[in-house]
Coordinates of C-alpha atoms and ligand atoms in Angstrom, one line a residue:
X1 CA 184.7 188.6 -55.3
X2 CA 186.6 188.8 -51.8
X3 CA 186.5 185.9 -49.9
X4 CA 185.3 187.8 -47.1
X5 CA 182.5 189.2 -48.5
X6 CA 179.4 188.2 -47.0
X7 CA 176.9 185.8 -48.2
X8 CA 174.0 188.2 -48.7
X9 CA 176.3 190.0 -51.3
X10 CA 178.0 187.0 -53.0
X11 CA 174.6 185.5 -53.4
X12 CA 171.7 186.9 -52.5
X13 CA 169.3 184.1 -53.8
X14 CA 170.6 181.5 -51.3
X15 CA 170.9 183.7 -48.3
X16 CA 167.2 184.7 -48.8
X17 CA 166.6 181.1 -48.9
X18 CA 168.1 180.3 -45.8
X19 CA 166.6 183.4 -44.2
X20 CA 163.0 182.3 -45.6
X21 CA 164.3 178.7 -44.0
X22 CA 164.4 179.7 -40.8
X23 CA 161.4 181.8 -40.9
X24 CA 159.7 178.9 -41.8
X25 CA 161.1 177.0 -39.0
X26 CA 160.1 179.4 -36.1
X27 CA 156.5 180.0 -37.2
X28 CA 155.7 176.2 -38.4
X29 CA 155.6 173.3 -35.5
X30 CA 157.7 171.0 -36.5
X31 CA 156.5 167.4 -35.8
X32 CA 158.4 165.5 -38.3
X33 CA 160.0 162.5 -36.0
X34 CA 163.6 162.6 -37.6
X35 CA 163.6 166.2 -37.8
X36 CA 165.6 168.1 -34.8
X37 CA 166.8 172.4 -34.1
X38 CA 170.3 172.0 -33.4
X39 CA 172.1 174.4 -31.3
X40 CA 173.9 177.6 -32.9
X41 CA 176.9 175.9 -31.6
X42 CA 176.5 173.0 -33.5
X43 CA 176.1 175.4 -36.6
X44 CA 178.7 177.6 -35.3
X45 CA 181.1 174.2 -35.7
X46 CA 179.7 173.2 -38.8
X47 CA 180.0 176.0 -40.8
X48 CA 183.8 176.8 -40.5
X49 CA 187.2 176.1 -42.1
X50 CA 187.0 172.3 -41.0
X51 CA 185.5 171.9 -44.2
X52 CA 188.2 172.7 -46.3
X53 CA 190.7 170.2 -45.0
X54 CA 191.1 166.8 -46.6
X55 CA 191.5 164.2 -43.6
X56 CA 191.2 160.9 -45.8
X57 CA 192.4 157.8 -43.2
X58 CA 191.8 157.9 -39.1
X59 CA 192.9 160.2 -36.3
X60 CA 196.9 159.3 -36.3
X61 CA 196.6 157.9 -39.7
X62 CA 195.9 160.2 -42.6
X63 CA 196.5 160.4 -46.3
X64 CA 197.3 163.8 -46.2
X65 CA 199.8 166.5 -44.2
X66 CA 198.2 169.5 -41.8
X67 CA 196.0 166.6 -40.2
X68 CA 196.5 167.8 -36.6
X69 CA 193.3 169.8 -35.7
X70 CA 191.3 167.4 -37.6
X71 CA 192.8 164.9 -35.7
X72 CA 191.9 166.6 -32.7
X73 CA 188.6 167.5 -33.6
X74 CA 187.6 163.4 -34.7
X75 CA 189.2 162.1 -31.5
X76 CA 186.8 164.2 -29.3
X77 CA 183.9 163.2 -30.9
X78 CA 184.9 159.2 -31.1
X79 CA 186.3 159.7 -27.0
X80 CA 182.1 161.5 -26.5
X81 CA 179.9 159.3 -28.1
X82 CA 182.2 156.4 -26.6
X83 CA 181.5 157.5 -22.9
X84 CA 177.9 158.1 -24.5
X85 CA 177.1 154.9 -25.6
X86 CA 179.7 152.6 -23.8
X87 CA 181.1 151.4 -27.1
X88 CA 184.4 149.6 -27.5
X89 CA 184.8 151.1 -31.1
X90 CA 183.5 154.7 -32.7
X91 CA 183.4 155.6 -36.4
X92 CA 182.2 158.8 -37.0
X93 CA 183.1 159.4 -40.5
X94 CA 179.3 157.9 -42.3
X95 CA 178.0 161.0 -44.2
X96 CA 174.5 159.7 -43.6
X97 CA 172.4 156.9 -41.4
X98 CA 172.6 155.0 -44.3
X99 CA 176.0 155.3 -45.2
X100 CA 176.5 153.8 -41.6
X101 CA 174.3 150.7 -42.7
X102 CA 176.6 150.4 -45.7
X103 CA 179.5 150.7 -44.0
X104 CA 178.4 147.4 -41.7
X105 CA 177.1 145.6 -44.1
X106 CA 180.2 145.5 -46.5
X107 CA 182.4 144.7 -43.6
X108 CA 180.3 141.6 -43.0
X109 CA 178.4 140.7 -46.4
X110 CA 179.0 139.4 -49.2
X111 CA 177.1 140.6 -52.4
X112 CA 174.6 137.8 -52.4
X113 CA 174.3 137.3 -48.5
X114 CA 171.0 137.3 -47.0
X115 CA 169.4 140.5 -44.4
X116 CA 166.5 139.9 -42.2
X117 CA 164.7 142.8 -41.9
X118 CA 161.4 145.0 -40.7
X119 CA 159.3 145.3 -43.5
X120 CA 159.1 149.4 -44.8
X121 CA 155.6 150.1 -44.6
X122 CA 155.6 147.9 -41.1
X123 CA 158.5 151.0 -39.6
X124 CA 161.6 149.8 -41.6
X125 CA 163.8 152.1 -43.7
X126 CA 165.2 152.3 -47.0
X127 CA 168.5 151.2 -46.3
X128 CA 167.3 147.7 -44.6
X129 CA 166.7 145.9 -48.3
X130 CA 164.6 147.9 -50.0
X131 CA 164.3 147.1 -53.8
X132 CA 164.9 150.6 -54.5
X133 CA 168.3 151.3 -52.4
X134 CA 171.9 149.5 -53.1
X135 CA 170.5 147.0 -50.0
X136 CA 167.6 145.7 -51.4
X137 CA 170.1 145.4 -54.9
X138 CA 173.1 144.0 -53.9
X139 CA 171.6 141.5 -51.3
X140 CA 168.4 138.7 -50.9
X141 CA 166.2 139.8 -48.3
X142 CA 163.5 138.7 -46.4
X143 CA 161.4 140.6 -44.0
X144 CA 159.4 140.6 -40.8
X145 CA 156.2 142.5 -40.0
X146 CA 154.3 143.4 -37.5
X147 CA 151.7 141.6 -36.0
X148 CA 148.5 142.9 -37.5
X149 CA 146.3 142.6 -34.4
X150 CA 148.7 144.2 -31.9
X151 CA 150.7 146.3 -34.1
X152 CA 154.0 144.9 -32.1
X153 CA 156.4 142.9 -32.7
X154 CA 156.1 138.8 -33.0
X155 CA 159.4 138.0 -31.7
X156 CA 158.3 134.5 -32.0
X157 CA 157.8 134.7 -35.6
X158 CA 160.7 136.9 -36.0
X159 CA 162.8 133.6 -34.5
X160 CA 160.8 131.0 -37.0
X161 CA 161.1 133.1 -40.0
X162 CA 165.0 133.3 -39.2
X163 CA 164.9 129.6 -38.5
X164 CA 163.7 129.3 -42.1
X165 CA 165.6 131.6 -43.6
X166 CA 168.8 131.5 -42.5
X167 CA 169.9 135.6 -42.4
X168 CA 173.7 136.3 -42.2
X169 CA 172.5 139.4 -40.5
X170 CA 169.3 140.5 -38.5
X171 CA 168.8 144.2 -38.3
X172 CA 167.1 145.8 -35.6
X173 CA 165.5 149.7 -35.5
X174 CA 163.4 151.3 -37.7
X175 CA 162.1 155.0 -38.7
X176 CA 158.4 154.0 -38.0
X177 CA 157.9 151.3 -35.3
X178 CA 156.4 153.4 -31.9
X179 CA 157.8 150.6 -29.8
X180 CA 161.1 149.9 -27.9
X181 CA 163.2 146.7 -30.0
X182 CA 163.6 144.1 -27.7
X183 CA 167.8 144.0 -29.0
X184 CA 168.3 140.8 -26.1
X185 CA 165.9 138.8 -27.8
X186 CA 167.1 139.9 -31.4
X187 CA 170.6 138.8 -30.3
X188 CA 169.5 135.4 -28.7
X189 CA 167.3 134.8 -32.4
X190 CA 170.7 136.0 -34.1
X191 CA 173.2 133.7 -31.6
X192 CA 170.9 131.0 -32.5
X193 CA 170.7 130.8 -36.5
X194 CA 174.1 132.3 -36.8
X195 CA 173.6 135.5 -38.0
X196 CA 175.5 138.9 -37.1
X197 CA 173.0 141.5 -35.4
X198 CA 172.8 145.1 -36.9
X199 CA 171.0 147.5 -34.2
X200 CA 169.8 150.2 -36.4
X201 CA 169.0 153.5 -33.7
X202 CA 168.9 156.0 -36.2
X203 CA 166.2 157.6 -34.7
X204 CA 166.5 156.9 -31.0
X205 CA 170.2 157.8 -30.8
X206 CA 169.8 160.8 -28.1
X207 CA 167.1 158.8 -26.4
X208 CA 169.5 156.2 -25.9
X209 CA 172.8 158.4 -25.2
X210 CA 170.3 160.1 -22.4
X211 CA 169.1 156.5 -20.8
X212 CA 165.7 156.9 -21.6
X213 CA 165.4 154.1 -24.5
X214 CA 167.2 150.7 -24.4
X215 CA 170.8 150.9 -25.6
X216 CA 171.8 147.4 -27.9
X217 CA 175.3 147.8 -26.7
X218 CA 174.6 146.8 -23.3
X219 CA 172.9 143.5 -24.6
X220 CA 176.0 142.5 -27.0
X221 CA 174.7 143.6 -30.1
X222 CA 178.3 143.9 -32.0
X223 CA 177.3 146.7 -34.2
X224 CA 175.1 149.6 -33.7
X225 CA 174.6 152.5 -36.8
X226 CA 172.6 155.8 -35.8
X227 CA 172.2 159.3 -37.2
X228 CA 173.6 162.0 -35.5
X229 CA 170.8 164.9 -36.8
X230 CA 167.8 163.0 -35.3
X231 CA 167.1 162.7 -32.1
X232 CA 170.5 163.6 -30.6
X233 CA 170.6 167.0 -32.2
X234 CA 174.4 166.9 -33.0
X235 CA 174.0 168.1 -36.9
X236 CA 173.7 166.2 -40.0
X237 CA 175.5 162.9 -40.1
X238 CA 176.0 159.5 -39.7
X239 CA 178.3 156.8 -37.0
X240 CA 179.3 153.4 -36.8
X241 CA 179.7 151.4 -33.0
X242 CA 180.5 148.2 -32.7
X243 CA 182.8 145.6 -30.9
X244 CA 186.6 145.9 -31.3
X245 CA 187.4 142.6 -33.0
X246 CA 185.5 144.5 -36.2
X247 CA 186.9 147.8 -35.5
X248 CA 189.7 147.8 -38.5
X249 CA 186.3 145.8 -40.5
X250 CA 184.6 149.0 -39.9
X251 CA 186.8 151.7 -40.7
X252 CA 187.9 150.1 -43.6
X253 CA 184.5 149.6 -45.1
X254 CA 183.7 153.5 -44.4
X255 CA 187.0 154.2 -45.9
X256 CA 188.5 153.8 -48.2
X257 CA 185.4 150.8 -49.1
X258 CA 182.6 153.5 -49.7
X259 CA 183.2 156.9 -49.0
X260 CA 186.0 159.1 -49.4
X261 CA 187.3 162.4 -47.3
X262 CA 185.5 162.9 -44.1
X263 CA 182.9 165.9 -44.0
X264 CA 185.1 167.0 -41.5
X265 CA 182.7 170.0 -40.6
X266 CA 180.2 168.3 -39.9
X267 CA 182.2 165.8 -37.4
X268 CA 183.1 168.9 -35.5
X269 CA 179.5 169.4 -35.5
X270 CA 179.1 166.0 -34.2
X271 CA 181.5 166.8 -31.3
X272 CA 180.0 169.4 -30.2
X273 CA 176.6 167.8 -30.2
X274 CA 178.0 164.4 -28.5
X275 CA 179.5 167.0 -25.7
X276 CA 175.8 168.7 -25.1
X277 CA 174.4 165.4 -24.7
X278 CA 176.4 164.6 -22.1
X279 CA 174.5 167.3 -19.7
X280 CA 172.2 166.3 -17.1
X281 CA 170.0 169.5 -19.2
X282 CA 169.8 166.6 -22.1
X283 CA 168.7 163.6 -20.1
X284 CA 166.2 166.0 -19.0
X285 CA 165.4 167.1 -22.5
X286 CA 164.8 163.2 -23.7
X287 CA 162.4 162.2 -20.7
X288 CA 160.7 165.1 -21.7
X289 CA 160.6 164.0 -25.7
X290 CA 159.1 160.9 -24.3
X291 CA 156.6 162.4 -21.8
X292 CA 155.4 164.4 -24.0
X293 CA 155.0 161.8 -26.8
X294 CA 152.9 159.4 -24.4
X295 CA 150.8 163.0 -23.6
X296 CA 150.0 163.5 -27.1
X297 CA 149.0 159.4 -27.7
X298 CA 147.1 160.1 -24.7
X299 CA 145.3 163.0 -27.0
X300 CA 145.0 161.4 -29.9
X301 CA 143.6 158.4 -28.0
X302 CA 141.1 160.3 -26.2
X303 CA 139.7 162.1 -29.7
X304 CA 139.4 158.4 -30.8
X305 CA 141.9 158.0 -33.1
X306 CA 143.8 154.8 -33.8
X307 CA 147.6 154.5 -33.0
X308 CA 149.4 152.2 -34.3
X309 CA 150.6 149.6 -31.5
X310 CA 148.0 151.9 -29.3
X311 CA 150.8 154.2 -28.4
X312 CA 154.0 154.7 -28.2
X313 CA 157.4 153.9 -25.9
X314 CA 159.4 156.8 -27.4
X315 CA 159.5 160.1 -29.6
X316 CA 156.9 159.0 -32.1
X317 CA 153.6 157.8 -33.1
X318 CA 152.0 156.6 -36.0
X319 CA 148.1 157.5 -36.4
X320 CA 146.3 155.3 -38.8
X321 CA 143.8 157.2 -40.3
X322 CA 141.6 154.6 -41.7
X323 CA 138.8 153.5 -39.2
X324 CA 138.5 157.3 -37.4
X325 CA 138.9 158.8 -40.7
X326 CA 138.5 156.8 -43.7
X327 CA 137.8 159.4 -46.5
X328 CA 140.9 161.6 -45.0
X329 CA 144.3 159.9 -46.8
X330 CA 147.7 160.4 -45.2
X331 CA 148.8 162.9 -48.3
X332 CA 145.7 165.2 -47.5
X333 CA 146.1 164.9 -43.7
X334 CA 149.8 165.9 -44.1
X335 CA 148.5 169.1 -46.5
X336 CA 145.5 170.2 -44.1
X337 CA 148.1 170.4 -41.2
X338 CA 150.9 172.4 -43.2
X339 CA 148.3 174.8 -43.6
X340 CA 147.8 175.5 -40.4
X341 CA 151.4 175.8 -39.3
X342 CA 151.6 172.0 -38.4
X343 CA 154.5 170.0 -40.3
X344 CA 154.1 166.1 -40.1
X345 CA 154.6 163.2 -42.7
X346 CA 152.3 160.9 -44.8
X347 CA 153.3 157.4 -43.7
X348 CA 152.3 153.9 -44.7
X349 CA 150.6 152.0 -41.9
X350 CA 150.6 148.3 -41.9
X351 CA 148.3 146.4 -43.9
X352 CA 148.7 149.5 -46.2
X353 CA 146.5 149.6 -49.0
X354 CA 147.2 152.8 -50.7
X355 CA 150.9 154.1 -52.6
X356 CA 153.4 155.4 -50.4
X357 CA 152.9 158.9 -51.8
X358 CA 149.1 158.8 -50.8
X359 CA 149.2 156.5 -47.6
X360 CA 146.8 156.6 -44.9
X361 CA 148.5 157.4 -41.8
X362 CA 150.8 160.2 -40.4
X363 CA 154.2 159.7 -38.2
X364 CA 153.8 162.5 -35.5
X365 CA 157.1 162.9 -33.1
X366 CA 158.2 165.5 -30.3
X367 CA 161.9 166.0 -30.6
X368 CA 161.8 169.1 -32.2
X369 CA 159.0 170.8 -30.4
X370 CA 160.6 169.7 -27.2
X371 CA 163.7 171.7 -28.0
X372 CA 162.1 175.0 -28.3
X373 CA 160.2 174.0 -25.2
X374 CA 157.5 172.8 -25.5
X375 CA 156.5 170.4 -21.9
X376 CA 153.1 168.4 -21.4
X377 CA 150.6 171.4 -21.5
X378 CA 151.4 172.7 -25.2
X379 CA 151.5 169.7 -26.3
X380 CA 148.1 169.1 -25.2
X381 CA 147.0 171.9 -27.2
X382 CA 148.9 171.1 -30.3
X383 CA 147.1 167.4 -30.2
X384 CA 143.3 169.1 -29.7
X385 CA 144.4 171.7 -32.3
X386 CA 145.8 168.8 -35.0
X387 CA 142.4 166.8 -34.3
X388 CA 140.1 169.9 -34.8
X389 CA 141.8 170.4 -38.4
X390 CA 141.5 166.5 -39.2
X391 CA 138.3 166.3 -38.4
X392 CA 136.9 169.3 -40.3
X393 CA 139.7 170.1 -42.8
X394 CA 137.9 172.1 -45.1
X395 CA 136.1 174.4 -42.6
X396 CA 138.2 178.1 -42.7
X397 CA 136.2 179.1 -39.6
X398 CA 138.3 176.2 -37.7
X399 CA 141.7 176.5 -40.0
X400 CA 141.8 180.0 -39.4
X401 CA 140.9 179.7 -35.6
X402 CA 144.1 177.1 -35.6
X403 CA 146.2 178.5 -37.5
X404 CA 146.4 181.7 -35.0
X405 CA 147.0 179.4 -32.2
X406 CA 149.8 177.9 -34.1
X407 CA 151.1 181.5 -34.4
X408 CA 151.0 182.3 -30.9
X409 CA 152.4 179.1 -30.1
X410 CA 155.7 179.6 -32.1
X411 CA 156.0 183.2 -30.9
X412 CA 155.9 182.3 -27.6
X413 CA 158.3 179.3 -28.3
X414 CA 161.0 180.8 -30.6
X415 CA 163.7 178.5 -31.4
X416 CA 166.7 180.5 -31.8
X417 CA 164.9 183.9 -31.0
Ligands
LIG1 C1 166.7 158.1 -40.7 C2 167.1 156.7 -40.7 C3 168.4 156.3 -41.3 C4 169.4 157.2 -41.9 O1 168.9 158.0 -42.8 P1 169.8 159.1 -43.6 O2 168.8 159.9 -44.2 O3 170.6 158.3 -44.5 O4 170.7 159.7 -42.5 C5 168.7 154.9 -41.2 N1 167.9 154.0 -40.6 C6 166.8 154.4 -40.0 C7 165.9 153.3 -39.4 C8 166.3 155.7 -40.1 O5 165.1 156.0 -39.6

């Protein structure tokens, strides 16, 4: 073995993976709401030399010598998704969204200390206390829901249940919720009972960088986490903002507290994706995630089916399958559209009655679809298509007729071509 030899002869199994990968990709829809096609530049940064380099510490402050380009290559993404987000401080070294909750939490918890949170099945994440991740282990939690009649928010029972409970930290955000967080009035229920604020925008990241969603940091929230592969379409990844009196709190808890070397590939990835969303193209592109969102709530809406919250503020929606559709379960929903081309997610809906691998809803988002191109018009067909196959799942004269559509779709869309 050379190490120049290329992939397809070294092994052969992985690159016809990644080639079957990417066939998949342009001739599916995707409509998973955390899911994003990053640019070949993004890739072309990612998959490079950066990632044999060991850059352990902070630009100007490694562990190890021949730090230079890394250097370099961190401080441009720090100085980008500074101007991005107007953030006094930038970490950019979480592998993962929930590496960048970690990273907050242990520079402000103790194990033992007490998280307010939005309850999983209600649009929380993992990461937010949940008895199965080191969150829900290492910390008491409590939780807040949604209000079962309006599917929002109840900020005011948000501020009693903090009242009662006394959190050290509120977090904000979730992976499920259709609706924009009110951060101000988190912050005000936080200022008042004493707790720190954790704005979680994981999924909102680009919608925020663009303007288009409400960014915490201009309402004082001292620390903000997000993923960098969601919405903002800068490659896999997590990053930490937050205030500068916890600046050195920060980076210390991402390293050397819980991770080690940097995936220093993947920040240049980040770079590179923090510089495209800088464009006035990419302010364009989230007004149309959003637009096109509210089109296909429109859709659904119209078909009568339920939405969560009645609709949505941003990229996503979550359908609750049980009064249009009440033999259909979120599992056989998910598996009727896959076979058609369409690629969304089971999801838990509030008040859910059945296991998170069954459910009875599906989270439905346009970041993805947007980025190959999709505007107002296609999306309109993709929502009659989706409610044709839910409503008659089993019928192969309609999953056939779909299914071509779907075809045509991608092949008039292609992602990287
Ligand atoms: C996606 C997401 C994360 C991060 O997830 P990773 O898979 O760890 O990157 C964190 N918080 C929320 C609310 C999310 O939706």
């Amino acid at each position: 073995m050379n190490l120049t030899d290329p992939l397809v002869e070294v092994d052969p199994d992985v690159q016809s993976a990644i080639a079957a990968e990417r066939d998949r990709q342009e001739s599916t829809l995707d409509m998973i709401a955390s899911e994003n096609h990053v640019s070949e530049a993004v890739m072309d940064a990612q998959g490079t030399v950066m990632t044999n380099k060991y850059a352990e510490g902070y630009p100007g402050e490694r562990y190890y010598g021949g730090c230079r380009y890394m250097d370099e290559v961190e401080q441009l993404a720090i100085d980008r998704a500074k101007e991005l987000f107007g953030a006094d401080h930038v970490n950019v070294q979480p592998h993962a969204g929930t590496q960048a909750n970690m990273g907050v939490y242990f520079t402000v918890l103790e194990p033992g200390d007490k998280i307010l949170s939005l309850e999983l099945s209600h649009g929380g994440h993992l990461s937010h206390g949940h008895r199965a991740n080191f969150s829900g282990k290492l910390y008491d939690v409590e939780q807040y829901e949604v209000d079962p009649e309006t599917g929002y928010i109840d900020y005011e029972e948000v501020a009693a249940h903090a009242g009662e409970f006394a959190p050290d930290i509120i977090v904000s955000g979730s992976s499920a919720y259709p609706r924009e967080f009110e951060y101000d009035t988190i912050q005000e229920i936080a200022d008042e009972v004493g707790a720190y604020h954790l704005a979680d925008i994981a999924h909102v990241t680009g919608l925020v960088a663009a303007g288009v969603h409400a960014n915490p940091v201009d309402h004082d929230v001292p620390f903000v986490t997000g993923s960098t592969h969601k919405t903002i379409r800068a490659g896999r990844g997590g990053m930490i903002l937050c205030d500068e009196e916890y600046a050195d709190g920060v980076d210390s808890s991402v390293f050397p507290g819980s991770q080690g070397g940097p995936l220093m590939h993947n920040v240049a990835g980040k770079a590179v994706g923090f510089a495209e969303a800088l464009t006035p193209e990419f302010e364009e592109y989230a007004r149309q995630v959003v637009d096109n969102a509210k089109r296909l709530a429109d859709v659904f809406r119209q078909h009568g089916l339920s939405l969560v919250s009645g609709g949505t503020d941003k990229h996503l929606m979550l359908v609750d399958l049980r009064e249009s559709h009440p033999d259909l379960t979120g599992k056989e929903a998910e598996s009727a559209l896959e076979d058609v081309g369409v690629i969304v997610n089971k999801n838990t809906v509030p008040g859910e009655t059945r296991s998170p691998m069954v459910t009875s809803g599906i989270r439905v988002g346009t970041p993805p679809l947007t980025t190959r191109g999709f505007g107002e018009d296609e999306i309109e067909t993709v929502g009659d298509l989706m409610v044709e196959v839910l409503n008659d799942p089993d019928d192969a004269e309609v999953t056939d007729r779909v299914s071509a559509e779907i075809d045509r779709l991608c092949e008039e869309f292609p992602i990287y071509g």
